PDB file of C-alpha atoms in Angstrom:
ATOM      1  CA  MET R   9      -6.726   6.338  -9.109  1.00  0.00           C
ATOM      2  CA  LEU R  10      -4.851   4.557  -6.560  1.00  0.00           C
ATOM      3  CA  ASP R  11      -1.457   3.191  -7.696  1.00  0.00           C
ATOM      4  CA  VAL R  12      -1.267  -0.122  -5.772  1.00  0.00           C
ATOM      5  CA  PRO R  13       2.328  -0.140  -4.235  1.00  0.00           C
ATOM      6  CA  ARG R  14       4.678  -2.603  -5.599  1.00  0.00           C
ATOM      7  CA  SER R  15       5.024  -4.102  -1.999  1.00  0.00           C
ATOM      8  CA  GLY R  16       1.355  -4.262  -1.835  1.00  0.00           C
ATOM      9  CA  ALA R  17       1.459  -6.685  -4.906  1.00  0.00           C
ATOM     10  CA  LEU R  18       4.082  -8.592  -3.343  1.00  0.00           C
ATOM     11  CA  VAL R  19       2.409  -9.220  -0.161  1.00  0.00           C
ATOM     12  CA  ALA R  20      -0.948 -10.107  -1.572  1.00  0.00           C
ATOM     13  CA  TRP R  21       0.350 -12.391  -4.168  1.00  0.00           C
ATOM     14  CA  GLY R  22       3.345 -13.605  -2.023  1.00  0.00           C
ATOM     15  CA  ASN R  23       0.637 -14.638   0.820  1.00  0.00           C
ATOM     16  CA  ALA R  24      -1.425 -16.391  -1.831  1.00  0.00           C
ATOM     17  CA  LEU R  25       1.718 -18.435  -2.957  1.00  0.00           C
ATOM     18  CA  LEU R  26       2.940 -19.258   0.642  1.00  0.00           C
ATOM     19  CA  SER R  27      -0.458 -20.560   1.646  1.00  0.00           C
ATOM     20  CA  GLY R  28      -0.711 -22.730  -1.465  1.00  0.00           C
ATOM     21  CA  ARG R  29      -3.698 -20.859  -3.173  1.00  0.00           C
ATOM     22  CA  VAL R  30      -1.655 -19.876  -6.380  1.00  0.00           C
ATOM     23  CA  GLY R  31       1.430 -21.284  -8.117  1.00  0.00           C
ATOM     24  CA  PRO R  32       4.703 -19.537  -8.560  1.00  0.00           C
ATOM     25  CA  ASP R  33       4.060 -18.313 -12.318  1.00  0.00           C
ATOM     26  CA  ASP R  34       0.542 -16.657 -11.435  1.00  0.00           C
ATOM     27  CA  ALA R  35       2.069 -15.076  -8.403  1.00  0.00           C
ATOM     28  CA  VAL R  36       5.166 -13.537 -10.276  1.00  0.00           C
ATOM     29  CA  THR R  37       2.916 -12.530 -13.393  1.00  0.00           C
ATOM     30  CA  ARG R  38       0.677 -10.571 -10.763  1.00  0.00           C
ATOM     31  CA  ILE R  39       3.527  -9.008  -8.845  1.00  0.00           C
ATOM     32  CA  THR R  40       5.455  -7.785 -11.886  1.00  0.00           C
ATOM     33  CA  HIS R  41       2.348  -6.635 -13.693  1.00  0.00           C
ATOM     34  CA  GLY R  42       4.036  -5.661 -16.872  1.00  0.00           C
ATOM     35  CA  ASP R  43       7.592  -4.724 -15.504  1.00  0.00           C
ATOM     36  CA  GLU R  44      10.674  -6.384 -16.644  1.00  0.00           C
ATOM     37  CA  PRO R  45      11.287  -9.575 -14.710  1.00  0.00           C
ATOM     38  CA  HIS R  46      12.047  -8.430 -10.967  1.00  0.00           C
ATOM     39  CA  ARG R  47      15.376  -9.339  -9.448  1.00  0.00           C
ATOM     40  CA  VAL R  48      16.008  -9.752  -5.683  1.00  0.00           C
ATOM     41  CA  VAL R  49      19.257  -8.960  -3.932  1.00  0.00           C
ATOM     42  CA  GLY R  50      20.720  -9.759  -0.512  1.00  0.00           C
ATOM     43  CA  LEU R  51      18.447 -12.910  -0.056  1.00  0.00           C
ATOM     44  CA  PRO R  52      20.173 -15.190   2.561  1.00  0.00           C
ATOM     45  CA  GLY R  53      22.210 -18.126   0.774  1.00  0.00           C
ATOM     46  CA  GLU R  54      22.390 -16.290  -2.394  1.00  0.00           C
ATOM     47  CA  SER R  55      25.562 -14.315  -3.507  1.00  0.00           C
ATOM     48  CA  GLY R  56      23.971 -12.081  -6.052  1.00  0.00           C
ATOM     49  CA  PRO R  57      20.633 -11.070  -7.625  1.00  0.00           C
ATOM     50  CA  VAL R  58      18.070 -13.820  -8.165  1.00  0.00           C
ATOM     51  CA  GLY R  59      14.563 -14.072  -9.909  1.00  0.00           C
ATOM     52  CA  LEU R  60      11.331 -13.476  -8.111  1.00  0.00           C
ATOM     53  CA  SER R  61      10.119 -17.003  -8.311  1.00  0.00           C
ATOM     54  CA  LEU R  62      13.290 -18.286  -6.832  1.00  0.00           C
ATOM     55  CA  ALA R  63      13.078 -15.689  -4.172  1.00  0.00           C
ATOM     56  CA  LEU R  64       9.697 -16.625  -2.963  1.00  0.00           C
ATOM     57  CA  GLY R  65      10.616 -20.127  -3.005  1.00  0.00           C
ATOM     58  CA  ARG R  66      13.769 -19.423  -0.906  1.00  0.00           C
ATOM     59  CA  LEU R  67      11.523 -17.506   1.595  1.00  0.00           C
ATOM     60  CA  ARG R  68       9.110 -20.564   1.952  1.00  0.00           C
ATOM     61  CA  ALA R  69      12.132 -22.602   2.447  1.00  0.00           C
ATOM     62  CA  LEU R  70      13.655 -20.564   5.170  1.00  0.00           C
ATOM     63  CA  GLY R  71      10.017 -20.720   6.940  1.00  0.00           C
ATOM     64  CA  ALA R  72       8.161 -17.491   5.985  1.00  0.00           C
ATOM     65  CA  THR R  73       4.616 -17.924   6.548  1.00  0.00           C
ATOM     66  CA  GLY R  74       3.551 -14.711   5.092  1.00  0.00           C
ATOM     67  CA  LEU R  75       4.411 -11.129   4.362  1.00  0.00           C
ATOM     68  CA  ARG R  76       2.998  -7.799   5.638  1.00  0.00           C
ATOM     69  CA  LEU R  77       2.974  -4.367   4.078  1.00  0.00           C
ATOM     70  CA  ALA R  78       4.554  -1.322   5.217  1.00  0.00           C
ATOM     71  CA  LEU R  79       3.655   2.027   4.131  1.00  0.00           C
ATOM     72  CA  PRO R  80       5.624   4.591   6.075  1.00  0.00           C
ATOM     73  CA  ALA R  81       5.767   8.304   5.682  1.00  0.00           C
ATOM     74  CA  PRO R  82       7.848  11.094   7.417  1.00  0.00           C
ATOM     75  CA  GLY R  83       6.893  11.013  11.105  1.00  0.00           C
ATOM     76  CA  ASP R  84       4.819   7.773  10.719  1.00  0.00           C
ATOM     77  CA  PRO R  85       6.963   4.701  10.403  1.00  0.00           C
ATOM     78  CA  LEU R  86       3.504   2.531   9.546  1.00  0.00           C
ATOM     79  CA  GLY R  87       4.359  -1.127   9.629  1.00  0.00           C
ATOM     80  CA  LEU R  88       8.097  -0.781   9.929  1.00  0.00           C
ATOM     81  CA  PRO R  89       9.754  -2.969  12.849  1.00  0.00           C
ATOM     82  CA  GLY R  90      13.260  -1.523  12.433  1.00  0.00           C
ATOM     83  CA  PRO R  91      16.352  -1.578  12.491  1.00  0.00           C
ATOM     84  CA  PRO R  92      17.258   1.853  11.382  1.00  0.00           C
ATOM     85  CA  GLU R  93      19.145   0.685   8.165  1.00  0.00           C
ATOM     86  CA  PHE R  94      15.827  -1.070   6.982  1.00  0.00           C
ATOM     87  CA  ASN R  95      13.553   1.758   8.223  1.00  0.00           C
ATOM     88  CA  ASP R  96      15.514   4.444   6.319  1.00  0.00           C
ATOM     89  CA  ALA R  97      15.484   2.471   3.092  1.00  0.00           C
ATOM     90  CA  ALA R  98      11.820   1.727   3.311  1.00  0.00           C
ATOM     91  CA  LEU R  99      11.140   5.364   4.210  1.00  0.00           C
ATOM     92  CA  GLN R 100      12.882   6.528   1.264  1.00  0.00           C
ATOM     93  CA  ALA R 101      10.956   4.196  -0.901  1.00  0.00           C
ATOM     94  CA  GLY R 102       7.501   5.006   0.948  1.00  0.00           C
ATOM     95  CA  GLU R 103       7.049   1.239   1.015  1.00  0.00           C
ATOM     96  CA  ALA R 104       8.266  -2.289   1.901  1.00  0.00           C
ATOM     97  CA  ALA R 105       7.212  -5.838   2.582  1.00  0.00           C
ATOM     98  CA  VAL R 106       8.276  -7.589   5.895  1.00  0.00           C
ATOM     99  CA  THR R 107       8.371 -11.303   6.386  1.00  0.00           C
ATOM    100  CA  VAL R 108       6.479 -13.251   8.774  1.00  0.00           C
ATOM    101  CA  GLY R 109       7.442 -16.317  10.341  1.00  0.00           C
ATOM    102  CA  LEU R 110      11.081 -16.638   9.813  1.00  0.00           C
ATOM    103  CA  PRO R 111      12.946 -18.199  12.751  1.00  0.00           C
ATOM    104  CA  GLY R 112      15.555 -16.073  14.118  1.00  0.00           C
ATOM    105  CA  GLY R 113      14.509 -12.835  12.585  1.00  0.00           C
ATOM    106  CA  GLN R 114      12.642 -11.334   9.688  1.00  0.00           C
ATOM    107  CA  LEU R 115      13.479  -9.914   6.552  1.00  0.00           C
ATOM    108  CA  GLY R 116      12.380  -6.615   4.912  1.00  0.00           C
ATOM    109  CA  LEU R 117      12.087  -6.227   1.061  1.00  0.00           C
ATOM    110  CA  VAL R 118      12.499  -2.631  -0.372  1.00  0.00           C
ATOM    111  CA  PRO R 119      11.639  -2.138  -4.074  1.00  0.00           C
ATOM    112  CA  GLU R 120      13.941   0.167  -6.336  1.00  0.00           C
ATOM    113  CA  GLY R 121      12.322   0.901  -9.701  1.00  0.00           C
ATOM    114  CA  GLU R 122      14.032   2.232 -12.915  1.00  0.00           C
ATOM    115  CA  VAL R 123      12.590   3.351 -15.845  1.00  0.00           C
ATOM    116  CA  TYR R 124      14.604   3.001 -18.956  1.00  0.00           C
ATOM    117  CA  GLY R 125      14.165   3.140 -22.694  1.00  0.00           C
ATOM    118  CA  PRO R 126      13.166   6.028 -25.270  1.00  0.00           C
ATOM    119  CA  PRO R 127       9.963   7.813 -24.924  1.00  0.00           C
ATOM    120  CA  GLY R 128       7.038   5.583 -26.107  1.00  0.00           C
ATOM    121  CA  ASP R 129       9.097   2.385 -25.606  1.00  0.00           C
ATOM    122  CA  GLN R 130       9.799   2.613 -22.149  1.00  0.00           C
ATOM    123  CA  ALA R 131      10.085  -0.229 -19.720  1.00  0.00           C
ATOM    124  CA  VAL R 132      10.619  -0.738 -15.745  1.00  0.00           C
ATOM    125  CA  ARG R 133      13.160  -2.804 -14.125  1.00  0.00           C
ATOM    126  CA  VAL R 134      12.546  -3.251 -10.406  1.00  0.00           C
ATOM    127  CA  LEU R 135      15.241  -4.523  -7.832  1.00  0.00           C
ATOM    128  CA  TRP R 136      14.074  -5.809  -4.394  1.00  0.00           C
ATOM    129  CA  ARG R 137      16.818  -5.151  -1.991  1.00  0.00           C
ATOM    130  CA  VAL R 138      16.736  -7.504   1.082  1.00  0.00           C
ATOM    131  CA  TYR R 139      17.483  -6.168   4.612  1.00  0.00           C
ATOM    132  CA  GLU R 140      17.419  -7.548   8.255  1.00  0.00           C
ATOM    133  CA  ALA R 141      14.108  -6.635   9.885  1.00  0.00           C
ATOM    134  CA  ALA R 142      13.510  -6.811  13.608  1.00  0.00           C
ATOM    135  CA  ASP R 143      11.174  -9.718  14.912  1.00  0.00           C
ATOM    136  CA  ARG R 144       8.428  -7.910  16.645  1.00  0.00           C
ATOM    137  CA  PRO R 145       5.032  -8.570  17.080  1.00  0.00           C
ATOM    138  CA  PHE R 146       2.599  -6.786  14.678  1.00  0.00           C
ATOM    139  CA  PRO R 147       1.131  -3.788  16.496  1.00  0.00           C
ATOM    140  CA  GLY R 148      -1.695  -3.286  13.997  1.00  0.00           C
ATOM    141  CA  PRO R 149      -3.722  -1.716  12.513  1.00  0.00           C
ATOM    142  CA  PHE R 150      -5.915  -4.684  11.890  1.00  0.00           C
ATOM    143  CA  LEU R 151      -8.678  -4.791   9.441  1.00  0.00           C
ATOM    144  CA  ALA R 152     -11.832  -4.312  11.510  1.00  0.00           C
ATOM    145  CA  GLU R 153     -10.080  -1.187  13.265  1.00  0.00           C
ATOM    146  CA  ALA R 154      -8.532   0.306  10.051  1.00  0.00           C
ATOM    147  CA  ASP R 155     -11.924   0.045   8.318  1.00  0.00           C
ATOM    148  CA  ARG R 156     -13.698   2.104  11.160  1.00  0.00           C
ATOM    149  CA  GLU R 157     -10.836   4.707  11.185  1.00  0.00           C
ATOM    150  CA  LEU R 158     -11.154   5.072   7.306  1.00  0.00           C
ATOM    151  CA  ALA R 159     -14.896   5.569   7.507  1.00  0.00           C
ATOM    152  CA  ALA R 160     -14.623   8.195  10.391  1.00  0.00           C
ATOM    153  CA  ALA R 161     -11.990  10.272   8.558  1.00  0.00           C
ATOM    154  CA  LEU R 162     -13.829  10.033   5.402  1.00  0.00           C
ATOM    155  CA  LYS R 163     -16.871  11.398   6.993  1.00  0.00           C
ATOM    156  CA  GLU R 164     -15.105  14.053   8.836  1.00  0.00           C
ATOM    157  CA  ALA R 165     -13.017  15.242   5.793  1.00  0.00           C
ATOM    158  CA  THR R 166     -16.351  15.422   3.717  1.00  0.00           C
ATOM    159  CA  ASP R 167     -17.839  17.546   6.092  1.00  0.00           C
ATOM    160  CA  VAL R 168     -14.862  19.978   6.268  1.00  0.00           C
ATOM    161  CA  LEU R 169     -14.257  20.053   2.394  1.00  0.00           C
ATOM    162  CA  MET R 170     -17.985  20.615   1.580  1.00  0.00           C
ATOM    163  CA  ARG R 171     -18.421  23.253   4.267  1.00  0.00           C
ATOM    164  CA  LEU R 172     -15.391  25.002   2.657  1.00  0.00           C
ATOM    165  CA  ASP R 173     -16.960  24.621  -0.720  1.00  0.00           C
ATOM    166  CA  VAL R 174     -13.629  23.170  -1.781  1.00  0.00           C
ATOM    167  CA  GLY R 175     -14.090  23.198  -5.457  1.00  0.00           C
ATOM    168  CA  GLY R 176     -16.248  26.145  -6.271  1.00  0.00           C
ATOM    169  CA  THR R 177     -18.171  25.800  -9.451  1.00  0.00           C
ATOM    170  CA  GLY R 178     -15.629  24.674 -11.831  1.00  0.00           C
ATOM    171  CA  ALA R 179     -14.960  20.979 -13.246  1.00  0.00           C
ATOM    172  CA  ARG R 180     -12.750  19.937 -10.067  1.00  0.00           C
ATOM    173  CA  THR R 181     -15.690  20.615  -7.708  1.00  0.00           C
ATOM    174  CA  GLY R 182     -17.890  18.076  -9.764  1.00  0.00           C
ATOM    175  CA  ALA R 183     -15.046  15.484  -9.620  1.00  0.00           C
ATOM    176  CA  VAL R 184     -14.418  16.009  -5.837  1.00  0.00           C
ATOM    177  CA  ALA R 185     -17.970  15.991  -4.954  1.00  0.00           C
ATOM    178  CA  ALA R 186     -18.669  12.892  -7.094  1.00  0.00           C
ATOM    179  CA  ALA R 187     -15.816  11.048  -5.453  1.00  0.00           C
ATOM    180  CA  LEU R 188     -17.222  12.155  -2.093  1.00  0.00           C
ATOM    181  CA  ARG R 189     -20.656  10.924  -2.751  1.00  0.00           C
ATOM    182  CA  ALA R 190     -19.628   7.707  -4.939  1.00  0.00           C
ATOM    183  CA  ARG R 191     -20.192   4.204  -3.744  1.00  0.00           C
ATOM    184  CA  PRO R 192     -17.100   1.866  -3.977  1.00  0.00           C
ATOM    185  CA  GLY R 193     -16.952  -0.245  -6.992  1.00  0.00           C
ATOM    186  CA  GLY R 194     -15.564  -0.447 -10.534  1.00  0.00           C
ATOM    187  CA  HIS R 195     -11.926  -1.360  -9.900  1.00  0.00           C
ATOM    188  CA  GLU R 196     -10.365  -4.855 -10.276  1.00  0.00           C
ATOM    189  CA  SER R 197      -9.172  -5.660  -6.674  1.00  0.00           C
ATOM    190  CA  PRO R 198      -5.424  -6.141  -6.184  1.00  0.00           C
ATOM    191  CA  LEU R 199      -5.665  -8.752  -3.428  1.00  0.00           C
ATOM    192  CA  ALA R 200      -5.124 -12.421  -4.284  1.00  0.00           C
ATOM    193  CA  PRO R 201      -7.128 -15.494  -3.443  1.00  0.00           C
ATOM    194  CA  GLY R 202      -7.506 -16.006   0.320  1.00  0.00           C
ATOM    195  CA  TYR R 203      -8.345 -12.583   1.422  1.00  0.00           C
ATOM    196  CA  PRO R 204     -11.655 -11.795   3.095  1.00  0.00           C
ATOM    197  CA  GLN R 205     -14.203  -9.778   1.321  1.00  0.00           C
ATOM    198  CA  ARG R 206     -14.097  -7.159   4.025  1.00  0.00           C
ATOM    199  CA  ALA R 207     -10.488  -6.491   2.907  1.00  0.00           C
ATOM    200  CA  VAL R 208     -11.665  -6.133  -0.579  1.00  0.00           C
ATOM    201  CA  ARG R 209     -14.154  -3.658   0.376  1.00  0.00           C
ATOM    202  CA  VAL R 210     -11.497  -1.779   2.524  1.00  0.00           C
ATOM    203  CA  VAL R 211      -8.989  -1.573  -0.560  1.00  0.00           C
ATOM    204  CA  GLU R 212     -11.852  -0.384  -2.889  1.00  0.00           C
ATOM    205  CA  GLN R 213     -12.641   2.373  -0.126  1.00  0.00           C
ATOM    206  CA  ALA R 214      -8.954   3.288  -0.359  1.00  0.00           C
ATOM    207  CA  TYR R 215      -9.406   4.067  -4.204  1.00  0.00           C
ATOM    208  CA  ARG R 216     -12.152   6.314  -3.658  1.00  0.00           C
ATOM    209  CA  VAL R 217     -10.216   8.070  -0.803  1.00  0.00           C
ATOM    210  CA  ALA R 218      -7.105   8.471  -2.820  1.00  0.00           C
ATOM    211  CA  THR R 219      -9.141  10.005  -5.485  1.00  0.00           C
ATOM    212  CA  ILE R 220     -10.328  12.757  -3.072  1.00  0.00           C
ATOM    213  CA  LEU R 221      -6.865  13.419  -1.697  1.00  0.00           C
ATOM    214  CA  GLU R 222      -5.470  13.848  -5.292  1.00  0.00           C
ATOM    215  CA  LEU R 223      -8.335  16.212  -6.306  1.00  0.00           C
ATOM    216  CA  ALA R 224      -8.585  18.140  -3.273  1.00  0.00           C
ATOM    217  CA  GLY R 225      -4.905  18.598  -2.847  1.00  0.00           C
ATOM    218  CA  GLN R 226      -4.328  19.907  -6.310  1.00  0.00           C
ATOM    219  CA  ASP R 227      -5.048  23.596  -5.570  1.00  0.00           C
ATOM    220  CA  HIS R 228      -6.792  25.581  -2.975  1.00  0.00           C
ATOM    221  CA  GLY R 229     -10.157  25.329  -4.912  1.00  0.00           C
ATOM    222  CA  ALA R 230     -12.525  27.959  -3.555  1.00  0.00           C
ATOM    223  CA  ALA R 231     -10.703  28.501  -0.319  1.00  0.00           C
ATOM    224  CA  VAL R 232     -10.011  32.020  -0.382  1.00  0.00           C
ATOM    225  CA  ASN R 233      -8.303  32.995   2.885  1.00  0.00           C
ATOM    226  CA  ALA R 234      -5.336  31.618   4.867  1.00  0.00           C
ATOM    227  CA  TYR R 235      -7.716  30.037   7.599  1.00  0.00           C
ATOM    228  CA  GLU R 236      -9.804  28.098   4.848  1.00  0.00           C
ATOM    229  CA  MET R 237      -6.499  26.786   3.080  1.00  0.00           C
ATOM    230  CA  SER R 238      -5.064  25.608   6.401  1.00  0.00           C
ATOM    231  CA  ALA R 239      -8.467  24.017   7.243  1.00  0.00           C
ATOM    232  CA  ARG R 240      -8.684  22.183   3.914  1.00  0.00           C
ATOM    233  CA  THR R 241      -5.172  21.002   4.219  1.00  0.00           C
ATOM    234  CA  ASP R 242      -5.534  19.932   7.929  1.00  0.00           C
ATOM    235  CA  SER R 243      -8.584  17.874   7.016  1.00  0.00           C
ATOM    236  CA  LEU R 244      -6.667  15.905   4.446  1.00  0.00           C
ATOM    237  CA  VAL R 245      -3.694  14.902   6.872  1.00  0.00           C
ATOM    238  CA  PRO R 246      -5.853  12.262   8.896  1.00  0.00           C
ATOM    239  CA  LEU R 247      -7.615  11.121   5.728  1.00  0.00           C
ATOM    240  CA  GLU R 248      -4.148  10.283   3.996  1.00  0.00           C
ATOM    241  CA  ARG R 249      -2.971   8.616   7.126  1.00  0.00           C
ATOM    242  CA  ALA R 250      -6.302   6.459   7.559  1.00  0.00           C
ATOM    243  CA  CYS R 251      -6.051   5.437   3.853  1.00  0.00           C
ATOM    244  CA  ARG R 252      -2.425   4.117   4.393  1.00  0.00           C
ATOM    245  CA  ARG R 253      -3.445   2.440   7.603  1.00  0.00           C
ATOM    246  CA  ALA R 254      -6.443   0.929   5.811  1.00  0.00           C
ATOM    247  CA  LEU R 255      -4.100  -0.575   3.342  1.00  0.00           C
ATOM    248  CA  VAL R 256      -1.564  -2.016   5.585  1.00  0.00           C
ATOM    249  CA  ALA R 257      -4.363  -3.775   7.415  1.00  0.00           C
ATOM    250  CA  ALA R 258      -6.135  -4.835   4.172  1.00  0.00           C
ATOM    251  CA  PHE R 259      -3.150  -6.478   2.734  1.00  0.00           C
ATOM    252  CA  GLY R 260      -2.253  -8.140   5.923  1.00  0.00           C
ATOM    253  CA  ALA R 261      -5.663  -9.395   6.326  1.00  0.00           C
ATOM    254  CA  ALA R 262      -4.894 -12.778   4.852  1.00  0.00           C
ATOM    255  CA  LEU R 263      -2.575 -13.257   8.045  1.00  0.00           C
ATOM    256  CA  GLU R 264      -5.346 -12.382  10.411  1.00  0.00           C
ATOM    257  CA  PRO R 265      -7.425 -15.431  11.574  1.00  0.00           C
ATOM    258  CA  SER R 266     -10.174 -13.132  13.081  1.00  0.00           C
ATOM    259  CA  ALA R 267     -10.664 -11.208   9.778  1.00  0.00           C
ATOM    260  CA  ALA R 268     -14.398 -11.602   8.923  1.00  0.00           C
ATOM    261  CA  ASP R 269     -16.446 -10.624   5.888  1.00  0.00           C
TER     262      ASP R 269
END
């Protein structure tokens, strides 16, 4: 199952809060999702760490109108506007949130999670570190484009994987085949009020794609020679990228006036 990035939850419920669709308590509860209370450090006007509710209120007071998701990977700085210090921190974390609408320059928020406590009684502390971010127009992907890309990448990967008989006759093959053929549905959407239904569908499709990536990437299945192993691995690369692009677009769809169901 797809693990929703913490920055995705911050973006979705932060956008709902900034647009007045939910209150601060509801937004913070959905963002923290069972963690210890999150703290935010480096916020303009604050000398030390502050709580998440105060931080979101401060962003709104500073003029933020929304948040966008960044899901970078090595060689693909997806959603990152710069400068290098912020990009490097986000790349190391694999995620970040970027403000929209702040006058004079944007801010990037990168989560740092820490698991503590004895086995069986562990909890998670999260610190959001704030960086200066470049104020550049969002280059995309936008929702309709990312939706089409994900569907095309899934079809192409399905053709390759099934042609290579990726899972043989074991239980994993059944799981991969079921994921390839499954219809979206069955997961609670991580998106907040104010998101178009198409964004909900795209995130749901990403759950399906993440399952395929996990199952198909666990071993070499029935691929029995180097060519088949390479072909199977190569088929997953554009699918993984399309999945990340779809999530960036879906979580940003609340800021996209043209996004339609």
